[in-house]
PDB file of C-alpha atoms in Angstrom:
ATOM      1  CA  UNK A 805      20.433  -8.725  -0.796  1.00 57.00           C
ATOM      2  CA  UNK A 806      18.735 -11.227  -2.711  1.00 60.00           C
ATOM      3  CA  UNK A 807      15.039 -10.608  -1.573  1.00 57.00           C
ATOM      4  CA  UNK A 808      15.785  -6.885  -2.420  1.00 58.00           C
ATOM      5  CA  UNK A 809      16.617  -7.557  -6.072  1.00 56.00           C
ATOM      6  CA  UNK A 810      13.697 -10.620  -6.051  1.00 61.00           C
ATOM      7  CA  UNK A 811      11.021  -7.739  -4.696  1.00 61.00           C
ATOM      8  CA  UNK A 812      12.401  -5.144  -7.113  1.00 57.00           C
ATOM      9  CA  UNK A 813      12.141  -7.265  -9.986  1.00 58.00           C
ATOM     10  CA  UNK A 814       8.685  -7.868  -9.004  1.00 61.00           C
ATOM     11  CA  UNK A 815       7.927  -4.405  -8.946  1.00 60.00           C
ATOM     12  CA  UNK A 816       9.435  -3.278 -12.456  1.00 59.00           C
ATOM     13  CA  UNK A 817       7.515  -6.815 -13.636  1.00 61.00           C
ATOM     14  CA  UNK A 818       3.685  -5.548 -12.475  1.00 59.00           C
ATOM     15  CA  UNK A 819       4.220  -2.095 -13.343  1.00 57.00           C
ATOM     16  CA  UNK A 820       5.167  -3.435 -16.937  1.00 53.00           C
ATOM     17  CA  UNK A 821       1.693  -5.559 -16.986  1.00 56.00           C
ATOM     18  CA  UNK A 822      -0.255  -2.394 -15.292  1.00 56.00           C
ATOM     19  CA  UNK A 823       1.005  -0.310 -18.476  1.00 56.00           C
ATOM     20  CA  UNK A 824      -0.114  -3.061 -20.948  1.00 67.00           C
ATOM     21  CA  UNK A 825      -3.965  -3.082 -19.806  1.00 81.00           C
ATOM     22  CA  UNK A 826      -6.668  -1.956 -22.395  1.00 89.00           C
ATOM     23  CA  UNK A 827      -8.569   0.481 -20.394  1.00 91.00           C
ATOM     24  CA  UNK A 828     -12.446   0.515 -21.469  1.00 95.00           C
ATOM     25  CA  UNK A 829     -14.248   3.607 -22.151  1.00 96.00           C
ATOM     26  CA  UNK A 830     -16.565   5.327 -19.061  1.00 97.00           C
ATOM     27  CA  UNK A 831     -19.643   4.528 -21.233  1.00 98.00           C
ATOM     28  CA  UNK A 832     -18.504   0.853 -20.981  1.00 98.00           C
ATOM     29  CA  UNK A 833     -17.408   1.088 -17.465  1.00 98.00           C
ATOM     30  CA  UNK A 834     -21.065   2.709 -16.407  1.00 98.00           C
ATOM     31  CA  UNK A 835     -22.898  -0.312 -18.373  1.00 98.00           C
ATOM     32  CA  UNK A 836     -21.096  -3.174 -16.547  1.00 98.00           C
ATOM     33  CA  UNK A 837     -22.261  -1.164 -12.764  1.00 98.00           C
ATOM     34  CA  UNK A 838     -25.960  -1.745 -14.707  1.00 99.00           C
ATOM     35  CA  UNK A 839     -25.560  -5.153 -14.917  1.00 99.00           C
ATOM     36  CA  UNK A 840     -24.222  -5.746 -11.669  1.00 98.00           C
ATOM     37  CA  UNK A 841     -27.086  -4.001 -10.807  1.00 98.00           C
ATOM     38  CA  UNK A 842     -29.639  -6.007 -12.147  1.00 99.00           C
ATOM     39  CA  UNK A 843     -27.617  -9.380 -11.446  1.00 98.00           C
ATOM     40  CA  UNK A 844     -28.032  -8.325  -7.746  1.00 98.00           C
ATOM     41  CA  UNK A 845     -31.998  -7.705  -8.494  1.00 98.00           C
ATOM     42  CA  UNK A 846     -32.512  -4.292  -8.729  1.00 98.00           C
ATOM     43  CA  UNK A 847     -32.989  -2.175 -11.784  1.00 98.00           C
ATOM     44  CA  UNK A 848     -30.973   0.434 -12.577  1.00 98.00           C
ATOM     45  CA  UNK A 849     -33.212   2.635 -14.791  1.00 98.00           C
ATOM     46  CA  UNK A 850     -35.271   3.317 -11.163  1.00 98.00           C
ATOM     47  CA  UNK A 851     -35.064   7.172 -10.004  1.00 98.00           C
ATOM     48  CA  UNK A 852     -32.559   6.418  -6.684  1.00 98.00           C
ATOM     49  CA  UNK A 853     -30.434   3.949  -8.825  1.00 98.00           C
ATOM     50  CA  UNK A 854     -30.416   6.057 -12.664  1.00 98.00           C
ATOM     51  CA  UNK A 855     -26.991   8.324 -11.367  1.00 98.00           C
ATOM     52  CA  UNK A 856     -25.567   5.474  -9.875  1.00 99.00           C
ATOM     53  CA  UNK A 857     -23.023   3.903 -12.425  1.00 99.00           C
ATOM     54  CA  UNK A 858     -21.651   7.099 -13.501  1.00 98.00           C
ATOM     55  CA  UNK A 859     -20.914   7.613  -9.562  1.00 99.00           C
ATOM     56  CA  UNK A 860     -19.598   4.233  -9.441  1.00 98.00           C
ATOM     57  CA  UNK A 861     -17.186   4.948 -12.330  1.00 98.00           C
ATOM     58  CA  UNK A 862     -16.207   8.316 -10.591  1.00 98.00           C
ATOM     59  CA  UNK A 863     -15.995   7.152  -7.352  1.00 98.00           C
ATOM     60  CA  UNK A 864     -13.373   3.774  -8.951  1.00 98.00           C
ATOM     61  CA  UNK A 865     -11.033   6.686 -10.470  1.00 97.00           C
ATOM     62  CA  UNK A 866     -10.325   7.769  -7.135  1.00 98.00           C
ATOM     63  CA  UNK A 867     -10.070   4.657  -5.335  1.00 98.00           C
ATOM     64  CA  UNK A 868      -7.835   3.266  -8.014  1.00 98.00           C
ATOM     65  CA  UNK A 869      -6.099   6.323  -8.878  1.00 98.00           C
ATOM     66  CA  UNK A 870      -2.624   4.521  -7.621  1.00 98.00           C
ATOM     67  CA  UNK A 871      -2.455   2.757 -11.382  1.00 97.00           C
ATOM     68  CA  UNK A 872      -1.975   6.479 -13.077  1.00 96.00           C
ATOM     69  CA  UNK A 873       1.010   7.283 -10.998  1.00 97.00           C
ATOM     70  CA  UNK A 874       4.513   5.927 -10.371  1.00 98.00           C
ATOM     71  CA  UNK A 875       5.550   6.218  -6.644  1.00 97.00           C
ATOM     72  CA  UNK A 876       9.189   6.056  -7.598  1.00 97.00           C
ATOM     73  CA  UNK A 877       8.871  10.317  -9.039  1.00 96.00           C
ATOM     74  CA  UNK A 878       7.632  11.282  -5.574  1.00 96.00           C
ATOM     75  CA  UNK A 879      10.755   9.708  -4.141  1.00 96.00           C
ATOM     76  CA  UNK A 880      13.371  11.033  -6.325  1.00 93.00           C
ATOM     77  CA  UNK A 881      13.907  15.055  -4.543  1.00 93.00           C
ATOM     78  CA  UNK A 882      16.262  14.126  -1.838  1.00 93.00           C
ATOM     79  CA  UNK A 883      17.961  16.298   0.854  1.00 91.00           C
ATOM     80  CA  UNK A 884      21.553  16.181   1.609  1.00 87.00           C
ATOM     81  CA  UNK A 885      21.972  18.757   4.369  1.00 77.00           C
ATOM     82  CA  UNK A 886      20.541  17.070   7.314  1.00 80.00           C
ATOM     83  CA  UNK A 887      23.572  17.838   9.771  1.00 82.00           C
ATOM     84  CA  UNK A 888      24.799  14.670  10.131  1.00 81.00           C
ATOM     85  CA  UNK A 889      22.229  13.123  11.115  1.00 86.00           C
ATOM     86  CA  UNK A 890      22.730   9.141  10.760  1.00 87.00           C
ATOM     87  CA  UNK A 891      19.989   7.708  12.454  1.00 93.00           C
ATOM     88  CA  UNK A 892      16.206   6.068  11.614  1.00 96.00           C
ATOM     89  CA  UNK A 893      13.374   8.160  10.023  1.00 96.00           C
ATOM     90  CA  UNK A 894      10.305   7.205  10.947  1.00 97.00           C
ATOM     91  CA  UNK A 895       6.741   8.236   9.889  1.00 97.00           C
ATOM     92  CA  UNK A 896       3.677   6.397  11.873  1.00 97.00           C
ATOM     93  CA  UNK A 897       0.532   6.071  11.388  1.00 97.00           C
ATOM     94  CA  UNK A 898      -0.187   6.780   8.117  1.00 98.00           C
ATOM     95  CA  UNK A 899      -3.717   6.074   7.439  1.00 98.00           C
ATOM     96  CA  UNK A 900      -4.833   4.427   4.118  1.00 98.00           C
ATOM     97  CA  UNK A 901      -7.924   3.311   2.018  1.00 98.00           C
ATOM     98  CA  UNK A 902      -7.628   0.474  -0.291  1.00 98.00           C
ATOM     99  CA  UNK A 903      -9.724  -2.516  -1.774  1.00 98.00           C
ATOM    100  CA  UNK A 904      -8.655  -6.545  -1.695  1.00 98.00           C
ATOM    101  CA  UNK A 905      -8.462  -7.726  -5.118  1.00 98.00           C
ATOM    102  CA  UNK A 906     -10.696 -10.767  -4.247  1.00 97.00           C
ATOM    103  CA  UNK A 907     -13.376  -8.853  -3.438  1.00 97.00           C
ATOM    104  CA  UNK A 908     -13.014  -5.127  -4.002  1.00 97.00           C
ATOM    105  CA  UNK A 909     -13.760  -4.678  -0.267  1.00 97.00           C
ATOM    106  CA  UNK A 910     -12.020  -2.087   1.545  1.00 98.00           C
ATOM    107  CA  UNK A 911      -9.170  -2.491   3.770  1.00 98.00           C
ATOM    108  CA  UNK A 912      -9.035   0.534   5.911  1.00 98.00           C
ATOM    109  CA  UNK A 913      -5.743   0.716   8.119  1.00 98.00           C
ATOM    110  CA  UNK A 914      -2.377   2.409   9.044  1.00 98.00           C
ATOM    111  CA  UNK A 915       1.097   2.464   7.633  1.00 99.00           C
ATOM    112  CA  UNK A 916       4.401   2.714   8.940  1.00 98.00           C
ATOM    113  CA  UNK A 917       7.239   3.101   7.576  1.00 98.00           C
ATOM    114  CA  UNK A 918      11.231   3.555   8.539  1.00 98.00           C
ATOM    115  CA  UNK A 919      14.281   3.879   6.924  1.00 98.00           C
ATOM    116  CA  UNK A 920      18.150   4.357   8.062  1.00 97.00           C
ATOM    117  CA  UNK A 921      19.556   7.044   5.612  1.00 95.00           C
ATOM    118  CA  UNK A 922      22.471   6.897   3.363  1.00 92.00           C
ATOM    119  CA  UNK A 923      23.286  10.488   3.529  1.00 83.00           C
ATOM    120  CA  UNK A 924      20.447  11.741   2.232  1.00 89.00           C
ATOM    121  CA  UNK A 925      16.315  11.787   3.281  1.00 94.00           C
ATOM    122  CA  UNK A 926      13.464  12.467   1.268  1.00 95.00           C
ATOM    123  CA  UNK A 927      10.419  14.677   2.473  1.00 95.00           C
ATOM    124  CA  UNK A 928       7.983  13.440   4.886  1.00 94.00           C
ATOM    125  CA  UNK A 929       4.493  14.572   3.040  1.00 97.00           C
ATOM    126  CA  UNK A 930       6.681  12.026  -0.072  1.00 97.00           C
ATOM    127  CA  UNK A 931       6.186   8.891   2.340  1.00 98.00           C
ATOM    128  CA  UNK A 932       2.505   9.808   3.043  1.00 98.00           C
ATOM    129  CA  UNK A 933       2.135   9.766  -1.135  1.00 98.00           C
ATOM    130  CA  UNK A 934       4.599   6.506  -1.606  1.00 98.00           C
ATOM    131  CA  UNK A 935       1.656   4.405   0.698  1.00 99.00           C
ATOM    132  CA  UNK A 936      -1.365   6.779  -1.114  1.00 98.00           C
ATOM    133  CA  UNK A 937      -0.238   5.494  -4.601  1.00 99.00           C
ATOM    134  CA  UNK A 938       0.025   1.624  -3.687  1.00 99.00           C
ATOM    135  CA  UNK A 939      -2.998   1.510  -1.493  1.00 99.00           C
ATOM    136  CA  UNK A 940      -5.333   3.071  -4.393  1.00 99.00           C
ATOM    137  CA  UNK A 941      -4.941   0.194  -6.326  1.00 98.00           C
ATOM    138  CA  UNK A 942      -6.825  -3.202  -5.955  1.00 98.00           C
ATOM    139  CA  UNK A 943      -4.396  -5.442  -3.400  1.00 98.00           C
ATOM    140  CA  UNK A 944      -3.597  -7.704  -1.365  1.00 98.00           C
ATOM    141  CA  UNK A 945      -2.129  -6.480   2.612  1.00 98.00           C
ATOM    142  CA  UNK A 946       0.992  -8.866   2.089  1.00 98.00           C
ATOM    143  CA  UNK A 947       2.109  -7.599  -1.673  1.00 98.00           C
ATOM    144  CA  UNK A 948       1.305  -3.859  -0.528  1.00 99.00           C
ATOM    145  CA  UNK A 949       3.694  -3.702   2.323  1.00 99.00           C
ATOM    146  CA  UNK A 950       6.371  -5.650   0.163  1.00 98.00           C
ATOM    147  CA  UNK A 951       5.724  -2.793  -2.981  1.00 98.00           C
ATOM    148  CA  UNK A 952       6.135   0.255  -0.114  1.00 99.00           C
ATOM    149  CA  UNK A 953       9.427  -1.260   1.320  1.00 98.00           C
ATOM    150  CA  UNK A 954      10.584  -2.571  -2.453  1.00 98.00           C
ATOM    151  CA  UNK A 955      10.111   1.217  -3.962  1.00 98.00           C
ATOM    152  CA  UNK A 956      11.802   3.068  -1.079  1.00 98.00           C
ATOM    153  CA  UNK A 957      14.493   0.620  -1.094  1.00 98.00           C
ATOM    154  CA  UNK A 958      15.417   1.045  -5.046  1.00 96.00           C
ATOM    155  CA  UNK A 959      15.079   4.833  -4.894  1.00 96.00           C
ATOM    156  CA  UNK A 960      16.764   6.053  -1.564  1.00 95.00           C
ATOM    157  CA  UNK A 961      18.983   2.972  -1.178  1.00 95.00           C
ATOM    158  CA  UNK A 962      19.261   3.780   2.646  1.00 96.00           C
ATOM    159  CA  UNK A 963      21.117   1.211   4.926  1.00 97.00           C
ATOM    160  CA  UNK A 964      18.139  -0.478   5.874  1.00 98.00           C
ATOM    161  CA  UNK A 965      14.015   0.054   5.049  1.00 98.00           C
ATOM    162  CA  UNK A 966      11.029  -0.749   7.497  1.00 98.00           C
ATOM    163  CA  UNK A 967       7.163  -1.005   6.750  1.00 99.00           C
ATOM    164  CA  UNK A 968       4.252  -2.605   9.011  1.00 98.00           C
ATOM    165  CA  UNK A 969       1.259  -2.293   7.646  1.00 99.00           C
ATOM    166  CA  UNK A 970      -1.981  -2.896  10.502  1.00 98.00           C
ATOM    167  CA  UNK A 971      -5.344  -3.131   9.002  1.00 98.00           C
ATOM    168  CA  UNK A 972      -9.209  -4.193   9.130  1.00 97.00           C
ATOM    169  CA  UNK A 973     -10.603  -6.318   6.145  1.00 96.00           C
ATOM    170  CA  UNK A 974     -14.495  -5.667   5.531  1.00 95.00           C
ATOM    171  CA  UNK A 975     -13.975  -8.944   2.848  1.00 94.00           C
ATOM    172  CA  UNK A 976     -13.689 -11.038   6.479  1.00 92.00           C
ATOM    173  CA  UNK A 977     -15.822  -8.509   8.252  1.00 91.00           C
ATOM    174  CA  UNK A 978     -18.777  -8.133   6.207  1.00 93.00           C
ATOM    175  CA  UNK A 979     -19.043 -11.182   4.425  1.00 91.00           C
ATOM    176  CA  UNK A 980     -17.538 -14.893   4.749  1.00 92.00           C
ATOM    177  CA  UNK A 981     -16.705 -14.811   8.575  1.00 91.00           C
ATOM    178  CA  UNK A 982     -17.757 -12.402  10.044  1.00 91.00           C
ATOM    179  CA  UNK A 983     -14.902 -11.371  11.891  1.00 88.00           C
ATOM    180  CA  UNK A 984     -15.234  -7.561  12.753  1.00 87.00           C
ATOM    181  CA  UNK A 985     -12.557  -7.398  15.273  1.00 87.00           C
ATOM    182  CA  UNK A 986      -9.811  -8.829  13.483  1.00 93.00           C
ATOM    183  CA  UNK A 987      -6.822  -6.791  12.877  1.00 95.00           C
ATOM    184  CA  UNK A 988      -3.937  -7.884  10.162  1.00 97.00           C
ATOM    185  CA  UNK A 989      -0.759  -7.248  10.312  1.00 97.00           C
ATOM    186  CA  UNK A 990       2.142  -7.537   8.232  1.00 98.00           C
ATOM    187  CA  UNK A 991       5.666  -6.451   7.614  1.00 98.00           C
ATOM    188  CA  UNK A 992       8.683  -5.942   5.606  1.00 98.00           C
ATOM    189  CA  UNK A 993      12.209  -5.565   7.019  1.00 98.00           C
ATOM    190  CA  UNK A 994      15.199  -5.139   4.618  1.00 98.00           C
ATOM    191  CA  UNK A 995      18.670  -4.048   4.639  1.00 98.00           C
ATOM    192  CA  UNK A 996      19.980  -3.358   8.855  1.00 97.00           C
ATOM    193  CA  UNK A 997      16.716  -3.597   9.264  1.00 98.00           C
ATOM    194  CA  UNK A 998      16.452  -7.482   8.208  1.00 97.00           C
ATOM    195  CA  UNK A 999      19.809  -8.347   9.432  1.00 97.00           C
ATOM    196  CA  UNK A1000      20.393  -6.591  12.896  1.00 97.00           C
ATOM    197  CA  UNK A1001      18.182  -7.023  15.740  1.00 97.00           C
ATOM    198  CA  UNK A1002      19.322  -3.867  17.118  1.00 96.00           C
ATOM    199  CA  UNK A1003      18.072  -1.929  14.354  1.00 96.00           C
ATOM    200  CA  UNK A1004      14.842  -3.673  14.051  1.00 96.00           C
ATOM    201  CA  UNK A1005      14.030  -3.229  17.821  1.00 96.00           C
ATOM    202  CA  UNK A1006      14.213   0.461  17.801  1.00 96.00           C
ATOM    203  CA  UNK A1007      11.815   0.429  14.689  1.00 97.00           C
ATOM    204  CA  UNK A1008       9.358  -1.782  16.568  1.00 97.00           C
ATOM    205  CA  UNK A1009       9.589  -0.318  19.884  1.00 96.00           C
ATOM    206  CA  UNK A1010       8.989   3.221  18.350  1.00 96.00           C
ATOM    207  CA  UNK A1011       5.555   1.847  16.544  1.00 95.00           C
ATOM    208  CA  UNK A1012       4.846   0.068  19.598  1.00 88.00           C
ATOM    209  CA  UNK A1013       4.989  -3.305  18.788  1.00 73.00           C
ATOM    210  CA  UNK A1014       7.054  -6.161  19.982  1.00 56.00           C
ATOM    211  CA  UNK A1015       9.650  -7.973  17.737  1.00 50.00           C
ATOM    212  CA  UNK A1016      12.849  -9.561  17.434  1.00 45.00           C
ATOM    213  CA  UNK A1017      11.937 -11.970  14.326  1.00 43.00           C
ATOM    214  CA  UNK A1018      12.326 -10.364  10.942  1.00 42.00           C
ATOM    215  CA  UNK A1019       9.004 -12.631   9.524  1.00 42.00           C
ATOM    216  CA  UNK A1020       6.105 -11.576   8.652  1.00 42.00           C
ATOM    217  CA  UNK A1021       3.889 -10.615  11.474  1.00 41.00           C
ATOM    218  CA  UNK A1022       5.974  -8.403  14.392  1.00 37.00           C
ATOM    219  CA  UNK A1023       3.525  -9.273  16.619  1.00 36.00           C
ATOM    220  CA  UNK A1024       4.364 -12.882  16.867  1.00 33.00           C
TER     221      UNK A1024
END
């Protein structure tokens, strides 16, 4: 119970400093992709690079679209009338583009995410947009899978949440090490899903990955 109310606190405390940032003006934006372009060697008044900052500056609203919305409204239509049914929803699989805030290289990878409901389930295609919004935002793996678990947690309150997030990083595979093979992983158990083994087991087993610890990596 604690780490729930630590990682919710966290959340209402960065979406308080996201609303508090002075956004520059596109004219402003389009200059600084200029001088990134000439810092790198180039100059941007050349015919294939003259278009280029205003793309940049469209192409960063919709990578980093996520800041404009709050996941929480996409979460808040719930279904009561579900038969009975008592036992884990799961959606796999769910693909996602975002960008490391070290280097604002993407991370390309997969999402998924489980919950046990407390009479009532919210709409698949609403999971799908809960990982959209915090992936198009500049992050880091860890934080992101914390922020998807966090959300659904303070919105649905189920009996127990699930997320393992599985993804490349082209800030280890491009640059610094070289590593193109490397795969991260990372998760976030709360609720039944922390506390009973059981629970946690079928989650794992039905993403395919071995667990019985409730730390970070399932894989381990």
């Amino acid at each position: 119970m604690d780490k729930i109310v630590k990682l919710n606190h966290r959340l209402k405390k960065r979406a308080s400093r996201q609303t508090s940032v002075l956004r520059p003006s596109r004219a402003e934006a389009e200059d600084a992709v200029r001088t990134l372009i000439r810092w790198a060697g180039d100059d941007p008044g050349r015919e294939g690079l003259v278009g280029t900052p205003a793309r940049v500056a469209r192409a960063y609203e919709e990578w980093f679209s996520g800041y404009f919305e709050d996941p929480r409204e996409y979460l808040k239509r719930t279904f009561e009338e579900v038969a009975g049914y008592d036992e884990i929803v799961l959606l796999r699989d769910i693909r996602f583009e975002s960008h490391c805030e070290h280097h604002i290289a993407p991370i390309i990878g997969r999402v998924h995410v489980g919950y046990l409901p407390r009479q009532r389930v919210v709409g698949i295609s609403k999971l799908v947009r809960l990982v959209d919004v915090y992936s198009k935002r500049l992050q880091v793996q860890e934080k992101m899978t914390a922020e998807i678990a966090a959300c659904l947690d303070s919105v649905l309150k189920p009996f127990g949440v699930g997320v393992v997030v599985e993804a490349a990083h082209e800030c280890m595979t491009t640059r610094g090490v070289h590593k193109p093979e490397v795969t991260m992983v990372t998760s976030c158990m709360l609720g039944t899903f922390r506390t009973k083994a059981v629970t946690r087991q079928e989650f794992l087993s039905a993403i395919n990955l071995k667990g019985g610890s409730s730390g970070t990596n399932p894989m381990t």
